[in-house]
């Protein structure tokens, strides 16, 4: 039970790190901590459109879907660590021929 206490906030943070990896930029660049808190409480999130197309294509839909879900305003709606692992595995898997 104790290990699960902060899992939703961990997944929110994982979303921020993933966005930073894909954009090579801070998701809240130039913002103060107070600004960030207010933006998050207002439901604002960094735009997925700022992820360059080659990076978005390489990440694939499962990882981008995870990213969006990780930023859910409702902690209980955020994905699990297992979902992150699965999304990363899908992104790392070679393309399957059709």
Short mmCIF file of C-alpha atoms in Angstrom, two decimals, residues 4 10 14-15 19 22 24 32 35 38-39 45 54 56 58 61 63-65 73-74 84-85 87-88:
data_model
loop_
_atom_site.label_atom_id
_atom_site.label_comp_id
_atom_site.label_asym_id
_atom_site.label_seq_id
_atom_site.Cartn_x
_atom_site.Cartn_y
_atom_site.Cartn_z
CA UNK A 4 1.20 3.08 -4.24
CA UNK A 10 4.65 9.81 -10.19
CA UNK A 14 6.72 10.70 -15.83
CA UNK A 15 4.56 12.50 -18.38
CA UNK A 19 7.48 15.38 -22.90
CA UNK A 22 10.51 14.18 -26.91
CA UNK A 24 14.29 18.42 -25.72
CA UNK A 32 7.91 30.04 -11.89
CA UNK A 35 2.90 29.82 -12.33
CA UNK A 38 -1.75 27.71 -11.15
CA UNK A 39 -1.56 26.38 -14.72
CA UNK A 45 -0.83 21.10 -19.89
CA UNK A 54 9.87 12.92 -36.30
CA UNK A 56 6.11 11.99 -32.35
CA UNK A 58 9.12 7.56 -33.45
CA UNK A 61 0.56 6.36 -30.51
CA UNK A 63 3.52 6.53 -25.84
CA UNK A 64 1.68 9.69 -26.86
CA UNK A 65 -1.55 8.26 -25.45
CA UNK A 73 -6.63 16.11 -13.88
CA UNK A 74 -8.13 13.18 -11.96
CA UNK A 84 4.19 3.17 -19.10
CA UNK A 85 6.36 0.08 -19.45
CA UNK A 87 4.00 1.99 -24.03
CA UNK A 88 7.80 2.17 -23.92
#
